[in-house]
PDB file of C-alpha atoms in Angstrom:
ATOM      1  CA  UNK A   1     -10.687 -10.547  29.755  1.00 55.00           C
ATOM      2  CA  UNK A   2     -14.248 -11.888  30.430  1.00 63.00           C
ATOM      3  CA  UNK A   3     -14.423  -9.740  33.342  1.00 65.00           C
ATOM      4  CA  UNK A   4     -13.169  -6.566  31.640  1.00 66.00           C
ATOM      5  CA  UNK A   5     -15.670  -7.203  28.787  1.00 67.00           C
ATOM      6  CA  UNK A   6     -18.685  -7.531  31.196  1.00 73.00           C
ATOM      7  CA  UNK A   7     -17.510  -4.123  32.788  1.00 78.00           C
ATOM      8  CA  UNK A   8     -17.489  -2.558  29.183  1.00 80.00           C
ATOM      9  CA  UNK A   9     -20.911  -4.215  28.465  1.00 82.00           C
ATOM     10  CA  UNK A  10     -22.589  -2.884  31.930  1.00 86.00           C
ATOM     11  CA  UNK A  11     -21.232   0.259  31.685  1.00 85.00           C
ATOM     12  CA  UNK A  12     -21.983   0.948  28.164  1.00 85.00           C
ATOM     13  CA  UNK A  13     -25.546  -0.424  28.736  1.00 85.00           C
ATOM     14  CA  UNK A  14     -26.075   1.690  31.782  1.00 89.00           C
ATOM     15  CA  UNK A  15     -25.164   4.746  30.478  1.00 90.00           C
ATOM     16  CA  UNK A  16     -26.985   4.082  26.957  1.00 89.00           C
ATOM     17  CA  UNK A  17     -30.254   3.188  28.889  1.00 92.00           C
ATOM     18  CA  UNK A  18     -30.002   6.350  31.069  1.00 92.00           C
ATOM     19  CA  UNK A  19     -29.195   8.566  28.089  1.00 92.00           C
ATOM     20  CA  UNK A  20     -32.036   6.719  25.850  1.00 92.00           C
ATOM     21  CA  UNK A  21     -34.452   6.856  28.886  1.00 93.00           C
ATOM     22  CA  UNK A  22     -34.052  10.828  29.334  1.00 93.00           C
ATOM     23  CA  UNK A  23     -34.206  11.134  25.482  1.00 93.00           C
ATOM     24  CA  UNK A  24     -37.715   9.476  25.431  1.00 92.00           C
ATOM     25  CA  UNK A  25     -38.859  11.466  28.360  1.00 92.00           C
ATOM     26  CA  UNK A  26     -37.843  14.455  26.103  1.00 90.00           C
ATOM     27  CA  UNK A  27     -40.314  13.174  23.452  1.00 91.00           C
ATOM     28  CA  UNK A  28     -43.300  13.710  25.898  1.00 90.00           C
ATOM     29  CA  UNK A  29     -41.977  16.152  28.414  1.00 89.00           C
ATOM     30  CA  UNK A  30     -39.432  18.779  29.326  1.00 90.00           C
ATOM     31  CA  UNK A  31     -39.275  21.251  31.977  1.00 91.00           C
ATOM     32  CA  UNK A  32     -39.499  24.144  29.922  1.00 91.00           C
ATOM     33  CA  UNK A  33     -40.559  24.759  26.264  1.00 90.00           C
ATOM     34  CA  UNK A  34     -36.808  24.347  24.490  1.00 90.00           C
ATOM     35  CA  UNK A  35     -37.780  27.372  22.313  1.00 87.00           C
ATOM     36  CA  UNK A  36     -39.197  29.884  24.997  1.00 87.00           C
ATOM     37  CA  UNK A  37     -37.252  32.692  25.654  1.00 89.00           C
ATOM     38  CA  UNK A  38     -37.299  34.536  29.072  1.00 87.00           C
ATOM     39  CA  UNK A  39     -34.915  37.578  29.256  1.00 85.00           C
ATOM     40  CA  UNK A  40     -35.362  37.949  32.989  1.00 85.00           C
ATOM     41  CA  UNK A  41     -33.601  34.794  33.361  1.00 87.00           C
ATOM     42  CA  UNK A  42     -30.775  35.069  31.061  1.00 90.00           C
ATOM     43  CA  UNK A  43     -27.366  33.353  32.144  1.00 89.00           C
ATOM     44  CA  UNK A  44     -29.069  31.836  35.134  1.00 90.00           C
ATOM     45  CA  UNK A  45     -26.604  29.521  36.763  1.00 91.00           C
ATOM     46  CA  UNK A  46     -27.502  25.973  37.464  1.00 92.00           C
ATOM     47  CA  UNK A  47     -30.232  25.635  40.251  1.00 90.00           C
ATOM     48  CA  UNK A  48     -33.180  23.644  41.067  1.00 90.00           C
ATOM     49  CA  UNK A  49     -35.420  25.753  38.742  1.00 90.00           C
ATOM     50  CA  UNK A  50     -32.876  25.362  36.038  1.00 90.00           C
ATOM     51  CA  UNK A  51     -30.883  21.934  36.253  1.00 91.00           C
ATOM     52  CA  UNK A  52     -28.077  23.241  33.589  1.00 92.00           C
ATOM     53  CA  UNK A  53     -28.621  27.052  33.936  1.00 92.00           C
ATOM     54  CA  UNK A  54     -30.356  29.097  31.113  1.00 92.00           C
ATOM     55  CA  UNK A  55     -28.663  30.313  27.917  1.00 90.00           C
ATOM     56  CA  UNK A  56     -28.239  34.063  26.348  1.00 88.00           C
ATOM     57  CA  UNK A  57     -31.690  34.282  25.579  1.00 90.00           C
ATOM     58  CA  UNK A  58     -33.136  32.777  28.877  1.00 90.00           C
ATOM     59  CA  UNK A  59     -33.936  29.375  27.520  1.00 92.00           C
ATOM     60  CA  UNK A  60     -33.558  26.437  29.901  1.00 93.00           C
ATOM     61  CA  UNK A  61     -30.240  24.598  28.827  1.00 93.00           C
ATOM     62  CA  UNK A  62     -31.323  21.251  30.338  1.00 94.00           C
ATOM     63  CA  UNK A  63     -34.694  21.362  28.273  1.00 93.00           C
ATOM     64  CA  UNK A  64     -32.565  22.020  24.917  1.00 93.00           C
ATOM     65  CA  UNK A  65     -30.065  19.652  25.656  1.00 93.00           C
ATOM     66  CA  UNK A  66     -32.741  16.833  25.974  1.00 94.00           C
ATOM     67  CA  UNK A  67     -34.424  18.180  22.674  1.00 93.00           C
ATOM     68  CA  UNK A  68     -31.150  18.316  21.154  1.00 91.00           C
ATOM     69  CA  UNK A  69     -29.999  14.851  21.901  1.00 92.00           C
ATOM     70  CA  UNK A  70     -33.436  13.354  21.022  1.00 91.00           C
ATOM     71  CA  UNK A  71     -32.893  15.060  17.589  1.00 90.00           C
ATOM     72  CA  UNK A  72     -29.418  13.677  17.239  1.00 90.00           C
ATOM     73  CA  UNK A  73     -30.628  10.230  18.471  1.00 92.00           C
ATOM     74  CA  UNK A  74     -33.067   9.905  15.730  1.00 92.00           C
ATOM     75  CA  UNK A  75     -30.895  11.409  13.115  1.00 91.00           C
ATOM     76  CA  UNK A  76     -28.181   8.777  13.773  1.00 91.00           C
ATOM     77  CA  UNK A  77     -30.405   5.865  13.977  1.00 93.00           C
ATOM     78  CA  UNK A  78     -32.205   6.859  10.433  1.00 93.00           C
ATOM     79  CA  UNK A  79     -28.554   7.437   9.096  1.00 92.00           C
ATOM     80  CA  UNK A  80     -27.323   3.643  10.874  1.00 93.00           C
ATOM     81  CA  UNK A  81     -30.635   2.181   9.110  1.00 94.00           C
ATOM     82  CA  UNK A  82     -29.830   3.590   5.720  1.00 93.00           C
ATOM     83  CA  UNK A  83     -26.515   2.425   5.903  1.00 91.00           C
ATOM     84  CA  UNK A  84     -27.043  -0.880   7.490  1.00 91.00           C
ATOM     85  CA  UNK A  85     -29.957  -1.947   5.270  1.00 92.00           C
ATOM     86  CA  UNK A  86     -28.366  -1.119   1.831  1.00 91.00           C
ATOM     87  CA  UNK A  87     -25.007  -2.416   3.254  1.00 90.00           C
ATOM     88  CA  UNK A  88     -26.369  -5.643   3.891  1.00 90.00           C
ATOM     89  CA  UNK A  89     -28.023  -6.006   0.433  1.00 89.00           C
ATOM     90  CA  UNK A  90     -24.928  -4.886  -1.431  1.00 88.00           C
ATOM     91  CA  UNK A  91     -22.290  -6.661   0.506  1.00 87.00           C
ATOM     92  CA  UNK A  92     -24.610 -10.157   0.390  1.00 86.00           C
ATOM     93  CA  UNK A  93     -24.817  -9.857  -3.118  1.00 86.00           C
ATOM     94  CA  UNK A  94     -21.150  -8.892  -3.775  1.00 85.00           C
ATOM     95  CA  UNK A  95     -20.034 -11.414  -1.331  1.00 83.00           C
ATOM     96  CA  UNK A  96     -22.170 -14.308  -2.165  1.00 82.00           C
ATOM     97  CA  UNK A  97     -22.238 -14.204  -5.969  1.00 82.00           C
ATOM     98  CA  UNK A  98     -18.766 -12.246  -6.817  1.00 77.00           C
ATOM     99  CA  UNK A  99     -18.030 -11.795 -10.173  1.00 76.00           C
ATOM    100  CA  UNK A 100     -18.743  -8.562 -12.284  1.00 78.00           C
ATOM    101  CA  UNK A 101     -21.585  -7.296 -10.190  1.00 74.00           C
ATOM    102  CA  UNK A 102     -19.070  -7.189  -7.174  1.00 76.00           C
ATOM    103  CA  UNK A 103     -16.286  -5.679  -8.986  1.00 81.00           C
ATOM    104  CA  UNK A 104     -18.556  -2.850 -10.088  1.00 81.00           C
ATOM    105  CA  UNK A 105     -20.263  -2.178  -6.882  1.00 79.00           C
ATOM    106  CA  UNK A 106     -16.759  -2.412  -4.623  1.00 78.00           C
ATOM    107  CA  UNK A 107     -15.352   0.369  -7.103  1.00 80.00           C
ATOM    108  CA  UNK A 108     -18.288   2.407  -6.649  1.00 78.00           C
ATOM    109  CA  UNK A 109     -17.765   1.842  -2.659  1.00 77.00           C
ATOM    110  CA  UNK A 110     -14.143   2.541  -3.238  1.00 75.00           C
ATOM    111  CA  UNK A 111     -15.012   5.663  -4.913  1.00 75.00           C
ATOM    112  CA  UNK A 112     -17.124   7.056  -2.209  1.00 73.00           C
ATOM    113  CA  UNK A 113     -14.743   6.167   0.580  1.00 72.00           C
ATOM    114  CA  UNK A 114     -11.884   7.715  -1.354  1.00 72.00           C
ATOM    115  CA  UNK A 115     -12.977  11.127  -0.224  1.00 70.00           C
ATOM    116  CA  UNK A 116     -13.429  12.353   3.170  1.00 70.00           C
ATOM    117  CA  UNK A 117     -16.876  11.425   4.125  1.00 68.00           C
ATOM    118  CA  UNK A 118     -17.381  14.347   6.306  1.00 70.00           C
ATOM    119  CA  UNK A 119     -16.324  16.663   3.313  1.00 75.00           C
ATOM    120  CA  UNK A 120     -18.944  14.938   1.153  1.00 76.00           C
ATOM    121  CA  UNK A 121     -21.688  15.242   3.393  1.00 77.00           C
ATOM    122  CA  UNK A 122     -20.859  19.068   3.794  1.00 76.00           C
ATOM    123  CA  UNK A 123     -20.968  19.076  -0.065  1.00 78.00           C
ATOM    124  CA  UNK A 124     -24.216  17.467  -0.179  1.00 77.00           C
ATOM    125  CA  UNK A 125     -26.026  19.240   2.471  1.00 77.00           C
ATOM    126  CA  UNK A 126     -24.667  22.741   1.184  1.00 76.00           C
ATOM    127  CA  UNK A 127     -26.333  21.865  -2.293  1.00 77.00           C
ATOM    128  CA  UNK A 128     -29.352  20.518  -1.263  1.00 76.00           C
ATOM    129  CA  UNK A 129     -29.963  22.745   1.832  1.00 73.00           C
ATOM    130  CA  UNK A 130     -29.967  22.404   5.714  1.00 73.00           C
ATOM    131  CA  UNK A 131     -32.583  20.344   6.754  1.00 76.00           C
ATOM    132  CA  UNK A 132     -33.089  17.071   8.840  1.00 81.00           C
ATOM    133  CA  UNK A 133     -34.012  15.065   5.606  1.00 84.00           C
ATOM    134  CA  UNK A 134     -31.185  16.044   3.707  1.00 84.00           C
ATOM    135  CA  UNK A 135     -28.642  15.416   6.547  1.00 86.00           C
ATOM    136  CA  UNK A 136     -30.178  11.740   7.171  1.00 89.00           C
ATOM    137  CA  UNK A 137     -29.684  11.381   3.095  1.00 87.00           C
ATOM    138  CA  UNK A 138     -26.352  12.604   2.788  1.00 85.00           C
ATOM    139  CA  UNK A 139     -25.070  10.521   5.792  1.00 87.00           C
ATOM    140  CA  UNK A 140     -27.127   7.956   5.315  1.00 88.00           C
ATOM    141  CA  UNK A 141     -25.402   7.353   1.607  1.00 86.00           C
ATOM    142  CA  UNK A 142     -21.902   7.829   2.890  1.00 85.00           C
ATOM    143  CA  UNK A 143     -22.460   5.066   5.731  1.00 88.00           C
ATOM    144  CA  UNK A 144     -23.467   2.415   3.011  1.00 88.00           C
ATOM    145  CA  UNK A 145     -19.925   1.643   1.929  1.00 87.00           C
ATOM    146  CA  UNK A 146     -18.574   0.823   5.366  1.00 86.00           C
ATOM    147  CA  UNK A 147     -21.542  -1.551   6.131  1.00 90.00           C
ATOM    148  CA  UNK A 148     -21.339  -3.269   2.677  1.00 88.00           C
ATOM    149  CA  UNK A 149     -17.634  -3.674   3.014  1.00 87.00           C
ATOM    150  CA  UNK A 150     -17.986  -5.593   6.355  1.00 88.00           C
ATOM    151  CA  UNK A 151     -20.938  -7.645   5.288  1.00 88.00           C
ATOM    152  CA  UNK A 152     -18.988  -8.592   1.592  1.00 87.00           C
ATOM    153  CA  UNK A 153     -15.914 -10.111   3.579  1.00 86.00           C
ATOM    154  CA  UNK A 154     -18.131 -11.964   6.155  1.00 84.00           C
ATOM    155  CA  UNK A 155     -20.321 -13.489   2.867  1.00 84.00           C
ATOM    156  CA  UNK A 156     -17.298 -14.166   1.183  1.00 83.00           C
ATOM    157  CA  UNK A 157     -15.735 -16.022   4.026  1.00 83.00           C
ATOM    158  CA  UNK A 158     -18.995 -18.118   4.950  1.00 80.00           C
ATOM    159  CA  UNK A 159     -20.065 -19.183   1.320  1.00 78.00           C
ATOM    160  CA  UNK A 160     -16.772 -21.756   1.764  1.00 76.00           C
ATOM    161  CA  UNK A 161     -17.639 -23.288   4.771  1.00 76.00           C
ATOM    162  CA  UNK A 162     -18.873 -26.726   4.659  1.00 77.00           C
ATOM    163  CA  UNK A 163     -22.710 -25.811   6.166  1.00 76.00           C
ATOM    164  CA  UNK A 164     -23.120 -23.845   3.194  1.00 76.00           C
ATOM    165  CA  UNK A 165     -21.868 -26.225   0.784  1.00 74.00           C
ATOM    166  CA  UNK A 166     -24.470 -28.659   2.387  1.00 79.00           C
ATOM    167  CA  UNK A 167     -27.208 -26.418   2.183  1.00 75.00           C
ATOM    168  CA  UNK A 168     -26.543 -26.069  -1.621  1.00 75.00           C
ATOM    169  CA  UNK A 169     -25.993 -29.916  -2.059  1.00 77.00           C
ATOM    170  CA  UNK A 170     -29.358 -30.027  -0.443  1.00 78.00           C
ATOM    171  CA  UNK A 171     -30.909 -27.612  -2.791  1.00 73.00           C
ATOM    172  CA  UNK A 172     -31.525 -24.395  -0.806  1.00 72.00           C
ATOM    173  CA  UNK A 173     -31.496 -21.343  -2.906  1.00 73.00           C
ATOM    174  CA  UNK A 174     -29.137 -18.384  -3.044  1.00 72.00           C
ATOM    175  CA  UNK A 175     -31.224 -16.111  -1.298  1.00 75.00           C
ATOM    176  CA  UNK A 176     -32.419 -18.619   1.382  1.00 78.00           C
ATOM    177  CA  UNK A 177     -28.628 -19.507   2.107  1.00 79.00           C
ATOM    178  CA  UNK A 178     -27.960 -15.706   2.330  1.00 80.00           C
ATOM    179  CA  UNK A 179     -30.366 -14.696   4.563  1.00 78.00           C
ATOM    180  CA  UNK A 180     -31.205 -17.848   6.647  1.00 79.00           C
ATOM    181  CA  UNK A 181     -27.774 -19.259   6.837  1.00 79.00           C
ATOM    182  CA  UNK A 182     -25.245 -16.527   6.598  1.00 82.00           C
ATOM    183  CA  UNK A 183     -26.735 -13.397   7.790  1.00 83.00           C
ATOM    184  CA  UNK A 184     -27.407 -14.737  11.122  1.00 83.00           C
ATOM    185  CA  UNK A 185     -23.624 -15.483  11.641  1.00 82.00           C
ATOM    186  CA  UNK A 186     -22.710 -11.821  10.507  1.00 84.00           C
ATOM    187  CA  UNK A 187     -24.707 -10.443  13.307  1.00 82.00           C
ATOM    188  CA  UNK A 188     -21.969 -10.188  15.985  1.00 80.00           C
ATOM    189  CA  UNK A 189     -20.130  -8.254  13.528  1.00 82.00           C
ATOM    190  CA  UNK A 190     -22.855  -6.076  12.464  1.00 85.00           C
ATOM    191  CA  UNK A 191     -23.917  -5.105  16.209  1.00 84.00           C
ATOM    192  CA  UNK A 192     -20.324  -3.774  16.794  1.00 82.00           C
ATOM    193  CA  UNK A 193     -20.553  -2.027  13.456  1.00 85.00           C
ATOM    194  CA  UNK A 194     -23.767  -0.367  13.990  1.00 88.00           C
ATOM    195  CA  UNK A 195     -22.738   0.975  17.533  1.00 87.00           C
ATOM    196  CA  UNK A 196     -19.580   2.485  15.879  1.00 86.00           C
ATOM    197  CA  UNK A 197     -21.776   3.930  13.002  1.00 88.00           C
ATOM    198  CA  UNK A 198     -24.174   5.259  15.533  1.00 90.00           C
ATOM    199  CA  UNK A 199     -21.511   7.233  17.275  1.00 89.00           C
ATOM    200  CA  UNK A 200     -19.922   8.576  14.021  1.00 88.00           C
ATOM    201  CA  UNK A 201     -23.351   9.763  13.035  1.00 89.00           C
ATOM    202  CA  UNK A 202     -23.955  11.615  16.325  1.00 90.00           C
ATOM    203  CA  UNK A 203     -20.563  13.216  15.789  1.00 88.00           C
ATOM    204  CA  UNK A 204     -21.545  14.041  12.059  1.00 87.00           C
ATOM    205  CA  UNK A 205     -24.559  15.481  12.563  1.00 87.00           C
ATOM    206  CA  UNK A 206     -23.283  17.941  15.695  1.00 88.00           C
ATOM    207  CA  UNK A 207     -20.348  18.805  13.652  1.00 86.00           C
ATOM    208  CA  UNK A 208     -22.704  19.931  10.736  1.00 85.00           C
ATOM    209  CA  UNK A 209     -24.844  21.800  13.155  1.00 86.00           C
ATOM    210  CA  UNK A 210     -21.712  23.543  14.868  1.00 87.00           C
ATOM    211  CA  UNK A 211     -20.664  24.855  11.515  1.00 82.00           C
ATOM    212  CA  UNK A 212     -24.167  25.930  10.743  1.00 81.00           C
ATOM    213  CA  UNK A 213     -25.624  23.509   7.997  1.00 81.00           C
ATOM    214  CA  UNK A 214     -27.247  21.154  10.026  1.00 78.00           C
ATOM    215  CA  UNK A 215     -30.600  21.761  12.336  1.00 79.00           C
ATOM    216  CA  UNK A 216     -31.378  25.496  12.006  1.00 77.00           C
ATOM    217  CA  UNK A 217     -32.913  27.941  15.025  1.00 75.00           C
ATOM    218  CA  UNK A 218     -34.902  27.889  16.980  1.00 73.00           C
ATOM    219  CA  UNK A 219     -34.823  24.265  17.128  1.00 78.00           C
ATOM    220  CA  UNK A 220     -32.370  22.663  19.426  1.00 82.00           C
ATOM    221  CA  UNK A 221     -29.148  21.125  18.337  1.00 86.00           C
ATOM    222  CA  UNK A 222     -26.383  19.729  20.467  1.00 89.00           C
ATOM    223  CA  UNK A 223     -23.700  21.247  17.593  1.00 88.00           C
ATOM    224  CA  UNK A 224     -25.065  24.618  17.273  1.00 88.00           C
ATOM    225  CA  UNK A 225     -25.536  24.710  20.971  1.00 90.00           C
ATOM    226  CA  UNK A 226     -21.845  24.034  21.330  1.00 90.00           C
ATOM    227  CA  UNK A 227     -21.131  26.524  18.778  1.00 89.00           C
ATOM    228  CA  UNK A 228     -23.047  29.268  20.495  1.00 89.00           C
ATOM    229  CA  UNK A 229     -21.247  28.444  24.066  1.00 90.00           C
ATOM    230  CA  UNK A 230     -17.944  29.366  22.739  1.00 89.00           C
ATOM    231  CA  UNK A 231     -18.810  32.954  23.168  1.00 87.00           C
ATOM    232  CA  UNK A 232     -19.804  32.544  26.738  1.00 89.00           C
ATOM    233  CA  UNK A 233     -17.101  30.228  28.160  1.00 87.00           C
ATOM    234  CA  UNK A 234     -15.781  32.525  30.886  1.00 89.00           C
ATOM    235  CA  UNK A 235     -19.324  34.152  31.442  1.00 87.00           C
ATOM    236  CA  UNK A 236     -21.596  31.061  31.457  1.00 89.00           C
ATOM    237  CA  UNK A 237     -19.224  27.895  31.834  1.00 92.00           C
ATOM    238  CA  UNK A 238     -22.473  25.574  32.615  1.00 91.00           C
ATOM    239  CA  UNK A 239     -23.909  26.393  28.686  1.00 92.00           C
ATOM    240  CA  UNK A 240     -20.720  24.449  26.993  1.00 92.00           C
ATOM    241  CA  UNK A 241     -20.207  21.962  29.820  1.00 92.00           C
ATOM    242  CA  UNK A 242     -23.981  20.801  29.995  1.00 91.00           C
ATOM    243  CA  UNK A 243     -24.007  20.415  25.972  1.00 92.00           C
ATOM    244  CA  UNK A 244     -20.551  19.069  25.767  1.00 92.00           C
ATOM    245  CA  UNK A 245     -21.561  16.622  28.538  1.00 92.00           C
ATOM    246  CA  UNK A 246     -24.642  15.443  26.900  1.00 91.00           C
ATOM    247  CA  UNK A 247     -22.374  14.614  23.499  1.00 92.00           C
ATOM    248  CA  UNK A 248     -19.752  12.604  25.644  1.00 91.00           C
ATOM    249  CA  UNK A 249     -22.137  10.693  27.522  1.00 91.00           C
ATOM    250  CA  UNK A 250     -24.092   9.730  24.516  1.00 89.00           C
ATOM    251  CA  UNK A 251     -21.352   8.694  22.780  1.00 90.00           C
ATOM    252  CA  UNK A 252     -19.269   6.843  25.517  1.00 90.00           C
ATOM    253  CA  UNK A 253     -22.150   4.650  26.513  1.00 87.00           C
ATOM    254  CA  UNK A 254     -22.148   3.212  23.123  1.00 85.00           C
ATOM    255  CA  UNK A 255     -18.622   3.083  22.536  1.00 86.00           C
ATOM    256  CA  UNK A 256     -18.408   1.173  25.590  1.00 85.00           C
ATOM    257  CA  UNK A 257     -20.598  -1.280  23.930  1.00 82.00           C
ATOM    258  CA  UNK A 258     -18.902  -1.533  20.953  1.00 80.00           C
ATOM    259  CA  UNK A 259     -15.683  -2.522  22.704  1.00 79.00           C
ATOM    260  CA  UNK A 260     -17.494  -5.070  24.908  1.00 76.00           C
ATOM    261  CA  UNK A 261     -19.053  -6.636  22.155  1.00 73.00           C
ATOM    262  CA  UNK A 262     -15.843  -6.334  19.948  1.00 72.00           C
ATOM    263  CA  UNK A 263     -14.105  -8.375  22.983  1.00 69.00           C
ATOM    264  CA  UNK A 264     -16.903 -10.728  23.276  1.00 65.00           C
ATOM    265  CA  UNK A 265     -16.673 -12.126  19.639  1.00 61.00           C
TER     266      UNK A 265
END
């Protein structure tokens, strides 16, 4: 089991590092301008000049994939940060103190999770309008309940342990106990939850862009590129393969990390 866990962690870490390295490189340099069109290079197959070929406007697919992956990465990080920070605050207060606040906040989280999260995100973005900020806000709010539930259950479990009771007897305050003693013990669970949340955020952003209410043209987005490539599956299959492969690799790396972290607990 240990060997299998190490394989998951090593493979996931390697894939994730490569993808993150390419994304960071794309923030400073890409072979071509992701939005630059070249009618003469329309539908050029993969070559040394264009590693993943070009699309129907002659734009370099590799440059657009790198730029789109960077956008998805930043959005996913912001979404997970909102969900994690708010979830930790809500879950820790509910799990440690319990009572009426716990009941109210738990019911609010239940109400949010009672509806399909992606459908709610579509409604929010449709009302607020497409755009990076609205996508981050909509998905971030919808990710809060999942983090809050996990943190709440861990805090409710830990508050009854002997070392917490000893800290109370020694006069430690509630916030010191929560964030100095209990929170560090929830980090292994939180880390695997963060990796799962990252994958869900990438998929959600790509799905929204695929449907046309995410990142808007001419800016690159993996979801919108995958949607555009459907019309050229036979004439230019490299368009879909390059875009879809980037999504798969980005998610695969963090999925393997999550699996390894869960087995290591």
